[in-house]
Short mmCIF file of N, CA and C and ligand atoms in Angstrom, two decimals:
data_model
loop_
_atom_site.label_atom_id
_atom_site.label_comp_id
_atom_site.label_asym_id
_atom_site.label_seq_id
_atom_site.Cartn_x
_atom_site.Cartn_y
_atom_site.Cartn_z
N MET T 719 -10.20 -25.20 25.79
CA MET T 719 -8.99 -24.81 24.20
C MET T 719 -7.51 -25.44 25.45
N ALA T 720 -7.14 -26.08 24.43
CA ALA T 720 -5.72 -26.72 24.97
C ALA T 720 -4.82 -25.82 24.03
N ILE T 721 -3.28 -26.43 24.88
CA ILE T 721 -2.34 -25.95 24.02
C ILE T 721 -2.17 -28.18 23.93
N ARG T 722 -1.42 -28.07 22.48
CA ARG T 722 -1.25 -29.33 21.62
C ARG T 722 0.28 -29.67 21.82
N ASN T 723 1.03 -31.22 21.79
CA ASN T 723 1.48 -31.44 21.75
C ASN T 723 2.62 -30.95 20.40
N VAL T 724 3.77 -30.77 19.55
CA VAL T 724 3.55 -30.34 18.69
C VAL T 724 4.77 -31.40 18.27
N ARG T 725 4.21 -32.22 16.35
CA ARG T 725 4.95 -33.30 16.77
C ARG T 725 6.47 -32.62 15.97
N GLU T 726 7.55 -33.62 16.30
CA GLU T 726 8.51 -32.92 15.34
C GLU T 726 9.08 -33.55 14.17
N ILE T 727 9.81 -33.74 13.19
CA ILE T 727 10.74 -34.43 12.24
C ILE T 727 11.19 -36.05 12.69
N GLY T 728 10.92 -37.04 11.64
CA GLY T 728 11.44 -37.41 12.11
C GLY T 728 10.05 -38.41 12.77
N ASP T 729 8.82 -37.96 13.11
CA ASP T 729 7.88 -38.26 13.45
C ASP T 729 6.25 -38.62 11.83
N PRO T 730 6.82 -39.78 11.77
CA PRO T 730 5.84 -40.04 10.65
C PRO T 730 4.89 -39.72 10.65
N VAL T 731 4.05 -38.79 11.45
CA VAL T 731 2.51 -38.74 10.83
C VAL T 731 2.70 -37.11 10.10
N LEU T 732 4.54 -36.63 10.22
CA LEU T 732 4.08 -35.08 9.29
C LEU T 732 4.79 -35.24 8.53
N ASN T 733 4.78 -37.26 7.53
CA ASN T 733 4.89 -37.37 6.22
C ASN T 733 3.44 -37.87 5.12
N LYS T 734 2.68 -38.09 6.02
CA LYS T 734 1.05 -38.37 5.35
C LYS T 734 0.16 -37.48 4.65
N THR T 735 -1.48 -38.02 4.22
CA THR T 735 -2.01 -36.96 3.84
C THR T 735 -2.81 -37.06 4.13
N ALA T 736 -2.98 -35.51 4.50
CA ALA T 736 -4.00 -35.30 5.52
C ALA T 736 -5.65 -35.73 5.01
N LYS T 737 -7.01 -35.72 5.71
CA LYS T 737 -8.05 -36.27 5.27
C LYS T 737 -8.54 -34.72 5.03
N GLU T 738 -10.13 -35.32 3.98
CA GLU T 738 -10.77 -33.35 3.69
C GLU T 738 -11.17 -33.74 5.01
N VAL T 739 -12.05 -32.53 5.14
CA VAL T 739 -12.76 -32.23 6.46
C VAL T 739 -14.83 -32.05 6.05
N LYS T 740 -15.08 -33.06 6.11
CA LYS T 740 -16.45 -33.34 6.01
C LYS T 740 -17.34 -32.88 6.44
N GLU T 741 -18.10 -31.91 7.66
CA GLU T 741 -18.03 -31.61 8.41
C GLU T 741 -17.77 -31.11 9.83
N ILE T 742 -18.32 -29.37 10.37
CA ILE T 742 -17.12 -28.95 11.69
C ILE T 742 -17.92 -29.70 12.82
N THR T 743 -17.49 -30.49 13.13
CA THR T 743 -18.11 -31.09 13.73
C THR T 743 -17.82 -30.50 15.34
N PRO T 744 -17.98 -30.72 16.99
CA PRO T 744 -17.69 -29.95 18.03
C PRO T 744 -15.99 -30.38 18.21
N ARG T 745 -16.02 -31.60 18.41
CA ARG T 745 -14.29 -32.02 18.28
C ARG T 745 -13.79 -31.49 17.30
N VAL T 746 -14.05 -30.98 15.70
CA VAL T 746 -13.27 -30.03 14.96
C VAL T 746 -13.48 -28.88 15.58
N LYS T 747 -13.73 -28.29 16.16
CA LYS T 747 -14.16 -26.82 16.41
C LYS T 747 -13.51 -26.55 17.44
N GLU T 748 -12.60 -27.73 17.92
CA GLU T 748 -12.14 -27.98 19.24
C GLU T 748 -10.89 -27.90 19.20
N LEU T 749 -10.45 -28.51 17.94
CA LEU T 749 -9.56 -28.58 17.38
C LEU T 749 -8.35 -27.48 16.69
N ILE T 750 -9.38 -26.50 15.77
CA ILE T 750 -8.90 -25.49 15.63
C ILE T 750 -8.79 -24.51 16.86
N GLU T 751 -9.52 -24.63 17.86
CA GLU T 751 -9.29 -23.41 18.88
C GLU T 751 -8.65 -24.11 19.57
N ASP T 752 -8.22 -25.85 19.32
CA ASP T 752 -6.31 -25.58 20.01
C ASP T 752 -5.51 -25.46 19.14
N MET T 753 -5.40 -25.20 17.76
CA MET T 753 -4.57 -24.92 16.50
C MET T 753 -3.64 -23.47 17.20
N LEU T 754 -4.92 -22.95 17.29
CA LEU T 754 -4.86 -21.20 17.64
C LEU T 754 -3.81 -21.24 18.55
N GLU T 755 -4.63 -21.82 19.67
CA GLU T 755 -3.78 -21.46 20.33
C GLU T 755 -2.63 -21.74 21.29
N THR T 756 -2.51 -23.08 20.47
CA THR T 756 -0.81 -23.93 19.64
C THR T 756 -0.27 -22.79 18.87
N MET T 757 -0.66 -22.16 18.40
CA MET T 757 0.14 -21.38 17.80
C MET T 757 1.19 -19.96 17.78
N TYR T 758 -0.19 -19.25 18.66
CA TYR T 758 0.16 -17.99 19.54
C TYR T 758 1.01 -18.02 20.75
N GLU T 759 1.04 -19.85 21.48
CA GLU T 759 1.98 -20.09 22.68
C GLU T 759 3.26 -20.42 21.92
N TYR T 760 3.43 -21.15 20.51
CA TYR T 760 4.85 -20.97 20.49
C TYR T 760 5.24 -20.14 19.47
N ASP T 761 4.71 -18.71 19.36
CA ASP T 761 5.02 -17.59 18.41
C ASP T 761 5.21 -18.12 17.10
N GLY T 762 4.10 -19.16 16.55
CA GLY T 762 4.34 -19.41 14.50
C GLY T 762 3.76 -18.34 14.28
N VAL T 763 3.76 -18.59 13.22
CA VAL T 763 3.18 -17.61 11.46
C VAL T 763 1.52 -18.60 11.16
N GLY T 764 2.00 -20.72 11.24
CA GLY T 764 1.53 -20.90 10.97
C GLY T 764 1.15 -22.41 11.69
N LEU T 765 0.27 -23.38 11.68
CA LEU T 765 0.81 -24.15 11.99
C LEU T 765 -0.94 -25.26 11.48
N ALA T 766 -0.47 -26.40 11.01
CA ALA T 766 -1.35 -27.50 10.34
C ALA T 766 -1.58 -28.55 11.42
N ALA T 767 -3.10 -29.49 11.13
CA ALA T 767 -3.09 -30.38 11.68
C ALA T 767 -2.44 -31.62 11.75
N PRO T 768 -1.68 -31.50 10.56
CA PRO T 768 -0.77 -33.47 11.15
C PRO T 768 0.44 -32.56 11.88
N GLN T 769 0.72 -30.95 12.05
CA GLN T 769 1.82 -31.15 13.27
C GLN T 769 1.69 -31.49 14.99
N VAL T 770 0.09 -31.53 15.10
CA VAL T 770 -0.77 -32.02 16.35
C VAL T 770 -1.28 -33.39 16.18
N GLY T 771 -0.65 -33.82 15.52
CA GLY T 771 -1.15 -35.33 15.33
C GLY T 771 -2.64 -35.37 14.95
N ILE T 772 -2.45 -35.00 13.95
CA ILE T 772 -4.65 -35.09 13.16
C ILE T 772 -4.49 -34.80 12.24
N LEU T 773 -4.51 -36.21 10.94
CA LEU T 773 -4.73 -36.14 9.98
C LEU T 773 -6.24 -35.63 9.11
N LYS T 774 -6.05 -34.25 8.87
CA LYS T 774 -7.47 -33.51 8.66
C LYS T 774 -6.87 -32.02 7.92
N ARG T 775 -7.16 -32.20 7.04
CA ARG T 775 -7.26 -30.76 5.89
C ARG T 775 -7.39 -29.57 6.64
N ILE T 776 -6.96 -29.02 7.65
CA ILE T 776 -7.18 -27.63 8.22
C ILE T 776 -5.77 -27.08 9.17
N VAL T 777 -6.19 -25.50 8.89
CA VAL T 777 -4.35 -25.09 8.39
C VAL T 777 -5.03 -23.53 9.43
N VAL T 778 -4.26 -23.48 10.25
CA VAL T 778 -4.39 -21.62 10.72
C VAL T 778 -2.78 -20.94 10.47
N ILE T 779 -3.35 -19.55 10.22
CA ILE T 779 -2.25 -18.72 10.13
C ILE T 779 -3.04 -17.36 10.13
N ASP T 780 -1.66 -16.90 11.46
CA ASP T 780 -1.20 -15.50 11.68
C ASP T 780 -0.79 -14.54 11.78
N ILE T 781 -0.07 -14.16 10.44
CA ILE T 781 1.03 -13.70 10.18
C ILE T 781 1.28 -11.98 10.81
N GLY T 782 0.27 -11.54 11.97
CA GLY T 782 0.14 -10.72 12.57
C GLY T 782 -1.11 -9.79 12.44
N GLU T 783 -1.91 -10.19 11.15
CA GLU T 783 -2.75 -9.37 11.28
C GLU T 783 -3.98 -10.34 11.63
N GLY T 784 -4.17 -10.92 12.68
CA GLY T 784 -5.37 -11.54 13.07
C GLY T 784 -5.18 -13.31 12.10
N PRO T 785 -6.11 -13.91 12.63
CA PRO T 785 -6.21 -15.75 12.68
C PRO T 785 -6.88 -16.32 11.31
N ILE T 786 -6.21 -15.99 10.70
CA ILE T 786 -6.79 -17.06 9.93
C ILE T 786 -7.20 -18.51 10.27
N VAL T 787 -8.67 -19.21 9.35
CA VAL T 787 -8.71 -20.97 9.59
C VAL T 787 -8.98 -21.29 8.00
N LEU T 788 -8.45 -22.21 7.17
CA LEU T 788 -8.42 -22.59 6.54
C LEU T 788 -9.01 -24.53 6.82
N VAL T 789 -10.02 -24.32 6.19
CA VAL T 789 -10.76 -25.73 6.64
C VAL T 789 -10.45 -26.49 4.60
N ASN T 790 -9.67 -27.43 4.86
CA ASN T 790 -10.25 -28.45 3.21
C ASN T 790 -8.90 -26.97 1.79
N PRO T 791 -8.05 -26.42 2.46
CA PRO T 791 -7.73 -25.05 1.28
C PRO T 791 -6.96 -25.73 0.02
N VAL T 792 -6.90 -25.61 -1.26
CA VAL T 792 -7.12 -25.72 -2.47
C VAL T 792 -5.99 -24.63 -3.44
N ILE T 793 -4.61 -24.91 -3.42
CA ILE T 793 -4.06 -23.01 -3.98
C ILE T 793 -4.59 -23.14 -5.28
N THR T 794 -5.77 -22.01 -6.05
CA THR T 794 -5.96 -22.14 -7.47
C THR T 794 -4.94 -21.30 -8.18
N LEU T 795 -4.38 -20.71 -7.61
CA LEU T 795 -3.34 -19.59 -7.95
C LEU T 795 -1.92 -19.08 -8.13
N THR T 796 -0.80 -19.25 -8.03
CA THR T 796 0.57 -19.76 -7.83
C THR T 796 1.42 -18.05 -8.84
N GLU T 797 1.96 -17.18 -8.85
CA GLU T 797 2.68 -16.42 -9.61
C GLU T 797 3.56 -15.41 -8.65
N GLY T 798 4.83 -16.10 -10.11
CA GLY T 798 5.54 -14.88 -8.91
C GLY T 798 7.03 -16.20 -8.28
N GLU T 799 7.78 -15.19 -7.83
CA GLU T 799 9.13 -15.78 -6.76
C GLU T 799 8.86 -14.95 -5.30
N GLN T 800 9.74 -15.62 -4.09
CA GLN T 800 10.14 -15.05 -3.49
C GLN T 800 11.09 -15.82 -3.01
N CYS T 801 12.43 -15.08 -2.33
CA CYS T 801 12.91 -16.19 -1.84
C CYS T 801 13.85 -15.60 -0.22
N GLY T 802 13.22 -16.30 0.91
CA GLY T 802 13.45 -16.30 2.38
C GLY T 802 13.65 -17.18 2.63
N SER T 803 13.77 -16.76 4.35
CA SER T 803 14.37 -16.87 5.92
C SER T 803 12.52 -18.48 5.74
N GLU T 804 12.69 -19.46 6.61
CA GLU T 804 12.07 -20.36 6.35
C GLU T 804 12.03 -20.91 7.82
N GLY T 805 11.34 -21.39 8.81
CA GLY T 805 11.41 -21.51 9.86
C GLY T 805 10.33 -22.90 10.39
N CYS T 806 10.20 -23.85 11.09
CA CYS T 806 8.79 -24.73 11.65
C CYS T 806 8.68 -25.03 13.09
N LEU T 807 7.14 -25.37 13.42
CA LEU T 807 7.31 -25.68 14.69
C LEU T 807 7.99 -26.99 14.94
N SER T 808 7.49 -27.77 13.54
CA SER T 808 7.92 -29.16 13.57
C SER T 808 9.75 -28.85 13.38
N VAL T 809 9.90 -28.02 13.34
CA VAL T 809 11.44 -28.24 12.67
C VAL T 809 12.59 -26.72 14.12
N PRO T 810 12.42 -27.20 15.64
CA PRO T 810 12.40 -26.44 16.25
C PRO T 810 13.98 -25.81 16.41
N GLY T 811 14.25 -24.18 16.33
CA GLY T 811 15.76 -23.83 16.51
C GLY T 811 16.84 -23.61 15.21
N LYS T 812 15.28 -23.99 13.52
CA LYS T 812 16.39 -24.40 12.66
C LYS T 812 15.58 -22.97 11.69
N ALA T 813 16.24 -23.03 10.64
CA ALA T 813 15.69 -22.71 10.02
C ALA T 813 16.18 -22.72 8.42
N GLY T 814 15.36 -22.35 7.33
CA GLY T 814 16.28 -22.16 5.88
C GLY T 814 15.83 -21.79 4.74
N MET T 815 16.84 -21.16 3.65
CA MET T 815 16.54 -20.52 2.68
C MET T 815 15.08 -20.94 1.75
N VAL T 816 14.08 -20.56 1.15
CA VAL T 816 13.18 -21.49 0.33
C VAL T 816 12.76 -20.52 -0.49
N THR T 817 12.48 -20.64 -1.31
CA THR T 817 11.69 -20.65 -2.33
C THR T 817 10.46 -20.76 -2.92
N ARG T 818 9.15 -19.43 -2.78
CA ARG T 818 7.82 -19.80 -2.80
C ARG T 818 7.44 -19.40 -3.08
N PRO T 819 5.64 -18.89 -4.58
CA PRO T 819 5.24 -18.12 -5.27
C PRO T 819 5.27 -16.49 -4.57
N ASN T 820 4.86 -15.91 -5.35
CA ASN T 820 5.01 -14.45 -4.25
C ASN T 820 3.82 -13.94 -4.05
N HIS T 821 2.44 -14.87 -4.56
CA HIS T 821 1.22 -14.33 -5.00
C HIS T 821 0.42 -15.50 -5.23
N VAL T 822 -0.61 -15.92 -4.30
CA VAL T 822 -0.98 -17.19 -3.88
C VAL T 822 -2.15 -16.81 -4.19
N LYS T 823 -3.51 -17.12 -4.55
CA LYS T 823 -4.29 -17.89 -4.16
C LYS T 823 -4.63 -18.95 -4.13
N VAL T 824 -6.26 -19.02 -2.53
CA VAL T 824 -6.45 -20.64 -1.32
C VAL T 824 -7.62 -20.68 -1.93
N GLU T 825 -8.75 -21.31 -1.99
CA GLU T 825 -10.11 -21.42 -1.98
C GLU T 825 -10.13 -22.32 -0.83
N ALA T 826 -10.91 -22.30 0.07
CA ALA T 826 -10.68 -22.99 1.20
C ALA T 826 -12.18 -22.70 1.92
N TYR T 827 -12.25 -23.21 3.15
CA TYR T 827 -13.96 -23.42 3.61
C TYR T 827 -13.39 -22.97 5.37
N ASP T 828 -14.57 -22.26 5.83
CA ASP T 828 -13.76 -21.37 7.53
C ASP T 828 -14.29 -22.21 7.96
N ALA T 829 -14.15 -21.85 9.69
CA ALA T 829 -15.29 -22.98 10.93
C ALA T 829 -16.41 -23.32 10.97
N ASN T 830 -16.72 -22.28 10.10
CA ASN T 830 -18.40 -22.93 10.24
C ASN T 830 -18.89 -23.44 8.60
N MET T 831 -17.48 -23.81 8.02
CA MET T 831 -17.72 -24.19 6.77
C MET T 831 -17.98 -23.60 5.72
N GLU T 832 -18.35 -22.48 5.44
CA GLU T 832 -18.38 -21.49 4.83
C GLU T 832 -17.08 -21.18 3.96
N LYS T 833 -17.46 -21.40 2.02
CA LYS T 833 -16.43 -21.81 0.99
C LYS T 833 -16.08 -19.97 1.32
N PHE T 834 -14.82 -19.90 0.56
CA PHE T 834 -13.89 -18.37 0.61
C PHE T 834 -12.88 -18.17 -0.03
N GLU T 835 -12.70 -17.49 -0.59
CA GLU T 835 -11.15 -17.29 -1.74
C GLU T 835 -10.35 -16.73 -0.78
N LEU T 836 -9.04 -16.11 -0.79
CA LEU T 836 -7.57 -15.48 0.09
C LEU T 836 -7.09 -14.94 -0.78
N GLU T 837 -6.15 -14.05 -0.88
CA GLU T 837 -5.52 -14.44 -1.76
C GLU T 837 -3.79 -13.78 -1.05
N GLY T 838 -3.08 -13.49 -0.94
CA GLY T 838 -1.75 -13.35 0.57
C GLY T 838 -0.77 -13.22 -1.50
N THR T 839 0.45 -12.48 -0.39
CA THR T 839 1.15 -11.96 -1.14
C THR T 839 2.06 -11.75 0.00
N GLU T 840 3.41 -12.16 -0.35
CA GLU T 840 5.04 -12.51 0.49
C GLU T 840 4.89 -13.28 1.60
N LEU T 841 4.59 -12.51 2.74
CA LEU T 841 4.50 -14.04 3.56
C LEU T 841 3.53 -14.41 3.52
N LEU T 842 2.65 -13.82 3.36
CA LEU T 842 1.19 -14.54 3.47
C LEU T 842 1.03 -15.23 2.77
N ALA T 843 1.51 -15.46 1.26
CA ALA T 843 1.96 -15.86 0.40
C ALA T 843 2.72 -17.40 1.03
N ARG T 844 3.78 -17.00 1.53
CA ARG T 844 4.69 -18.06 1.93
C ARG T 844 4.23 -18.75 2.94
N ALA T 845 3.49 -18.18 3.78
CA ALA T 845 2.57 -18.99 5.21
C ALA T 845 1.68 -20.54 4.75
N ILE T 846 0.92 -19.45 3.79
CA ILE T 846 -0.16 -20.49 2.75
C ILE T 846 0.25 -21.62 2.30
N CYS T 847 1.53 -21.39 1.42
CA CYS T 847 2.20 -22.11 0.86
C CYS T 847 2.60 -23.58 1.63
N HIS T 848 3.38 -22.63 2.90
CA HIS T 848 4.15 -24.20 4.02
C HIS T 848 3.37 -24.82 4.50
N GLU T 849 2.64 -24.09 5.03
CA GLU T 849 1.76 -24.88 5.74
C GLU T 849 0.60 -25.60 4.93
N CYS T 850 0.07 -25.42 3.65
CA CYS T 850 -1.03 -26.10 2.50
C CYS T 850 -0.05 -27.79 2.21
N ASP T 851 0.99 -26.89 2.12
CA ASP T 851 2.70 -28.64 1.43
C ASP T 851 2.79 -29.06 3.90
N HIS T 852 2.17 -28.91 4.71
CA HIS T 852 1.83 -30.08 5.46
C HIS T 852 0.97 -31.03 5.49
N LEU T 853 -0.27 -30.82 4.75
CA LEU T 853 -1.43 -31.66 4.50
C LEU T 853 -0.72 -32.93 3.19
N ASP T 854 -0.16 -32.03 2.48
CA ASP T 854 0.35 -33.86 1.53
C ASP T 854 1.25 -33.72 2.13
N GLY T 855 1.76 -34.16 3.57
CA GLY T 855 3.52 -35.03 3.83
C GLY T 855 4.59 -34.33 4.04
N LYS T 856 4.38 -32.90 3.19
CA LYS T 856 5.33 -32.33 2.86
C LYS T 856 5.84 -31.25 4.12
N LEU T 857 7.46 -31.23 3.96
CA LEU T 857 8.30 -29.97 5.01
C LEU T 857 9.14 -29.12 4.65
N TYR T 858 9.42 -27.71 4.51
CA TYR T 858 9.84 -27.35 4.30
C TYR T 858 11.71 -27.69 4.59
N VAL T 859 11.94 -28.59 4.36
CA VAL T 859 13.48 -29.02 4.91
C VAL T 859 13.09 -29.35 3.46
N ASP T 860 12.89 -30.19 3.26
CA ASP T 860 12.98 -30.75 1.38
C ASP T 860 13.56 -29.38 0.25
N LEU T 861 12.71 -28.73 0.55
CA LEU T 861 12.75 -27.52 0.06
C LEU T 861 14.67 -26.83 -0.25
N VAL T 862 14.65 -26.88 0.82
CA VAL T 862 15.75 -25.25 1.63
C VAL T 862 17.70 -25.68 0.90
N GLU T 863 17.65 -24.53 0.30
CA GLU T 863 18.49 -24.25 -0.69
C GLU T 863 20.08 -23.69 0.33
N GLY T 864 20.57 -24.68 0.08
CA GLY T 864 21.43 -24.61 0.56
C GLY T 864 22.03 -25.29 2.46
N GLU T 865 22.03 -24.39 3.12
CA GLU T 865 22.16 -25.24 4.51
C GLU T 865 20.87 -25.08 5.41
N LEU T 866 21.35 -25.85 6.43
CA LEU T 866 19.56 -25.74 6.70
C LEU T 866 20.63 -24.72 8.29
N MET T 867 19.74 -23.59 8.04
CA MET T 867 21.33 -23.32 10.06
C MET T 867 20.21 -22.71 11.32
N ASP T 868 21.28 -22.84 11.78
CA ASP T 868 20.53 -23.24 13.50
C ASP T 868 19.78 -21.35 13.72
N THR T 869 19.13 -21.71 14.56
CA THR T 869 18.57 -20.18 14.95
C THR T 869 18.45 -20.09 16.47
N ASP T 870 18.88 -21.56 17.21
CA ASP T 870 19.04 -20.77 18.12
C ASP T 870 20.30 -19.83 18.46
N GLN T 871 20.44 -18.45 18.96
CA GLN T 871 21.64 -18.07 18.64
C GLN T 871 23.00 -18.27 20.46
N GLU T 872 22.31 -18.89 21.21
CA GLU T 872 23.28 -19.56 21.96
C GLU T 872 24.09 -20.58 21.89
N ASP T 873 23.79 -21.19 21.00
CA ASP T 873 24.50 -22.80 20.70
C ASP T 873 24.96 -21.89 19.63
N PHE T 874 24.69 -21.14 19.06
CA PHE T 874 25.51 -20.47 17.94
C PHE T 874 27.09 -19.78 18.01
N ASP T 875 26.69 -18.97 19.58
CA ASP T 875 28.24 -18.11 20.51
C ASP T 875 29.03 -18.97 20.65
N GLU T 876 27.98 -20.50 21.57
CA GLU T 876 29.30 -21.48 21.89
C GLU T 876 30.43 -22.15 20.52
N GLU T 877 29.79 -21.94 19.51
CA GLU T 877 30.54 -23.29 18.47
C GLU T 877 31.99 -22.42 17.97
ZN1 ZN N 163 5.42 -25.78 9.12
#
Protein backbone atom coordinates (compact mmCIF):
# COMPACT_ATOMS: atom_id res chain seq x y z
CA MET A 1 0.00 0.00 0.00
CA ALA A 2 1.14 3.49 -0.70
CA ILE A 3 -0.09 7.03 -0.46
CA ARG A 4 -0.66 8.47 -3.91
CA ASN A 5 -0.12 11.99 -5.09
CA VAL A 6 -3.46 13.87 -5.12
CA ARG A 7 -3.95 15.93 -8.27
CA GLU A 8 -5.09 19.49 -7.76
CA ILE A 9 -7.47 21.76 -9.63
CA GLY A 10 -5.89 22.88 -12.90
CA ASP A 11 -4.57 19.38 -13.63
CA PRO A 12 -6.31 18.32 -16.88
CA VAL A 13 -6.84 14.75 -15.62
CA LEU A 14 -9.53 16.09 -13.28
CA ASN A 15 -11.65 17.20 -16.24
CA LYS A 16 -11.58 13.91 -18.14
CA THR A 17 -14.18 11.15 -18.21
CA ALA A 18 -13.00 7.98 -16.48
CA LYS A 19 -13.36 4.55 -18.12
CA GLU A 20 -15.31 1.57 -16.81
CA VAL A 21 -13.42 -1.12 -14.96
CA LYS A 22 -13.69 -4.43 -16.84
CA GLU A 23 -12.07 -6.69 -14.25
CA ILE A 24 -10.41 -6.46 -10.88
CA THR A 25 -6.76 -7.14 -11.67
CA PRO A 26 -4.05 -7.11 -8.98
CA ARG A 27 -3.20 -3.58 -10.15
CA VAL A 28 -6.79 -2.45 -9.65
CA LYS A 29 -6.84 -4.04 -6.17
CA GLU A 30 -3.65 -2.17 -5.32
CA LEU A 31 -5.14 1.06 -6.65
CA ILE A 32 -8.23 0.64 -4.42
CA GLU A 33 -6.04 -0.02 -1.35
CA ASP A 34 -3.88 2.99 -2.15
CA MET A 35 -6.94 5.19 -2.66
CA LEU A 36 -8.28 4.21 0.78
CA GLU A 37 -4.92 4.87 2.39
CA THR A 38 -4.62 8.22 0.61
CA MET A 39 -8.14 9.25 1.63
CA TYR A 40 -7.41 8.46 5.29
CA GLU A 41 -4.00 10.15 5.20
CA TYR A 42 -5.56 13.43 4.03
CA ASP A 43 -8.71 13.12 6.22
CA GLY A 44 -10.99 13.02 3.19
CA VAL A 45 -14.55 11.73 3.19
CA GLY A 46 -14.08 10.35 -0.32
CA LEU A 47 -11.66 10.00 -3.18
CA ALA A 48 -12.13 9.18 -6.87
CA ALA A 49 -9.47 7.49 -9.02
CA PRO A 50 -9.00 10.52 -11.34
CA GLN A 51 -7.84 12.45 -8.26
CA VAL A 52 -4.79 10.20 -8.13
CA GLY A 53 -4.34 10.46 -11.89
CA ILE A 54 -6.05 7.19 -12.88
CA LEU A 55 -8.99 7.44 -15.30
CA LYS A 56 -10.95 4.48 -13.96
CA ARG A 57 -14.49 4.54 -12.56
CA ILE A 58 -13.56 3.80 -8.95
CA VAL A 59 -14.61 5.74 -5.85
CA VAL A 60 -13.85 5.23 -2.17
CA ILE A 61 -15.90 6.85 0.58
CA ASP A 62 -15.82 6.83 4.38
CA ILE A 63 -18.14 9.19 6.22
CA GLY A 64 -16.97 7.73 9.53
CA GLU A 65 -18.91 4.47 9.24
CA GLY A 66 -16.27 2.37 7.51
CA PRO A 67 -14.87 2.19 4.00
CA ILE A 68 -17.12 1.94 0.95
CA VAL A 69 -15.69 0.98 -2.44
CA LEU A 70 -17.75 1.76 -5.55
CA VAL A 71 -16.56 0.35 -8.87
CA ASN A 72 -18.45 1.58 -11.96
CA PRO A 73 -21.06 3.39 -9.82
CA VAL A 74 -24.31 4.51 -11.44
CA ILE A 75 -26.69 6.75 -9.54
CA THR A 76 -30.17 5.31 -10.11
CA LEU A 77 -32.26 7.60 -7.93
CA THR A 78 -31.97 11.12 -6.57
CA GLU A 79 -34.55 12.66 -4.27
CA GLY A 80 -34.94 15.81 -2.25
CA GLU A 81 -32.44 18.55 -1.68
CA GLN A 82 -29.78 19.54 0.82
CA CYS A 83 -27.53 22.57 0.83
CA GLY A 84 -24.27 22.37 2.72
CA SER A 85 -20.59 23.11 2.79
CA GLU A 86 -18.43 20.97 0.56
CA GLY A 87 -14.71 20.60 0.05
CA CYS A 88 -12.39 18.45 -2.05
CA LEU A 89 -8.88 17.07 -1.60
CA SER A 90 -8.15 18.36 -5.11
CA VAL A 91 -9.09 21.90 -4.07
CA PRO A 92 -7.09 22.23 -0.82
CA GLY A 93 -7.96 24.89 1.74
CA LYS A 94 -11.28 25.77 0.12
CA ALA A 95 -14.96 25.07 0.72
CA GLY A 96 -18.25 26.24 -0.71
CA MET A 97 -21.99 25.78 -0.46
CA VAL A 98 -23.42 23.19 -2.84
CA THR A 99 -26.97 21.93 -3.27
CA ARG A 100 -27.18 18.13 -3.67
CA PRO A 101 -29.95 15.55 -3.53
CA ASN A 102 -30.69 14.49 0.05
CA HIS A 103 -31.26 10.85 -0.87
CA VAL A 104 -29.55 8.81 -3.57
CA LYS A 105 -29.39 5.20 -4.64
CA VAL A 106 -26.34 3.91 -6.47
CA GLU A 107 -25.59 0.63 -8.20
CA ALA A 108 -21.97 -0.42 -8.22
CA TYR A 109 -19.55 -3.31 -7.98
CA ASP A 110 -17.39 -3.96 -4.95
CA ALA A 111 -13.66 -4.75 -4.86
CA ASN A 112 -14.51 -8.36 -5.83
CA MET A 113 -16.66 -7.26 -8.77
CA GLU A 114 -19.85 -8.28 -6.97
CA LYS A 115 -22.78 -6.05 -7.83
CA PHE A 116 -24.57 -4.27 -5.01
CA GLU A 117 -26.87 -1.36 -4.33
CA LEU A 118 -26.19 1.36 -1.80
CA GLU A 119 -28.58 3.94 -0.45
CA GLY A 120 -27.44 7.14 1.21
CA THR A 121 -28.90 10.27 2.75
CA GLU A 122 -27.37 13.54 3.91
CA LEU A 123 -23.54 13.36 4.05
CA LEU A 124 -23.37 9.97 2.33
CA ALA A 125 -25.65 11.17 -0.48
CA ARG A 126 -23.48 14.26 -0.85
CA ALA A 127 -20.27 12.20 -0.94
CA ILE A 128 -21.68 9.78 -3.53
CA CYS A 129 -22.72 12.66 -5.81
CA HIS A 130 -19.43 14.52 -5.36
CA GLU A 131 -17.27 11.47 -6.06
CA CYS A 132 -19.35 10.25 -9.02
CA ASP A 133 -19.01 13.74 -10.53
CA HIS A 134 -15.23 13.26 -10.48
CA LEU A 135 -15.67 10.23 -12.76
CA ASP A 136 -17.27 12.51 -15.34
CA GLY A 137 -14.58 15.17 -15.02
CA LYS A 138 -16.68 17.52 -12.89
CA LEU A 139 -15.52 19.44 -9.83
CA TYR A 140 -17.76 20.84 -7.12
CA VAL A 141 -16.34 24.34 -7.59
CA ASP A 142 -18.57 24.71 -10.66
CA LEU A 143 -21.64 24.06 -8.50
CA VAL A 144 -20.77 26.41 -5.65
CA GLU A 145 -23.39 28.97 -4.78
CA GLY A 146 -21.80 32.24 -3.77
CA GLU A 147 -18.08 32.33 -3.20
CA LEU A 148 -15.50 29.68 -2.63
CA MET A 149 -14.25 30.25 0.91
CA ASP A 150 -10.87 29.74 2.54
CA THR A 151 -10.89 27.04 5.20
CA ASP A 152 -7.39 27.77 6.44
CA GLN A 153 -8.17 29.66 9.65
CA GLU A 154 -4.61 31.02 10.11
CA ASP A 155 -4.59 32.54 6.64
CA PHE A 156 -8.01 33.94 7.33
CA ASP A 157 -6.87 35.63 10.57
CA GLU A 158 -3.91 37.29 8.88
CA GLU A 159 -6.05 38.99 6.31
ZN1 LIG B 1 -13.50 15.86 -4.75
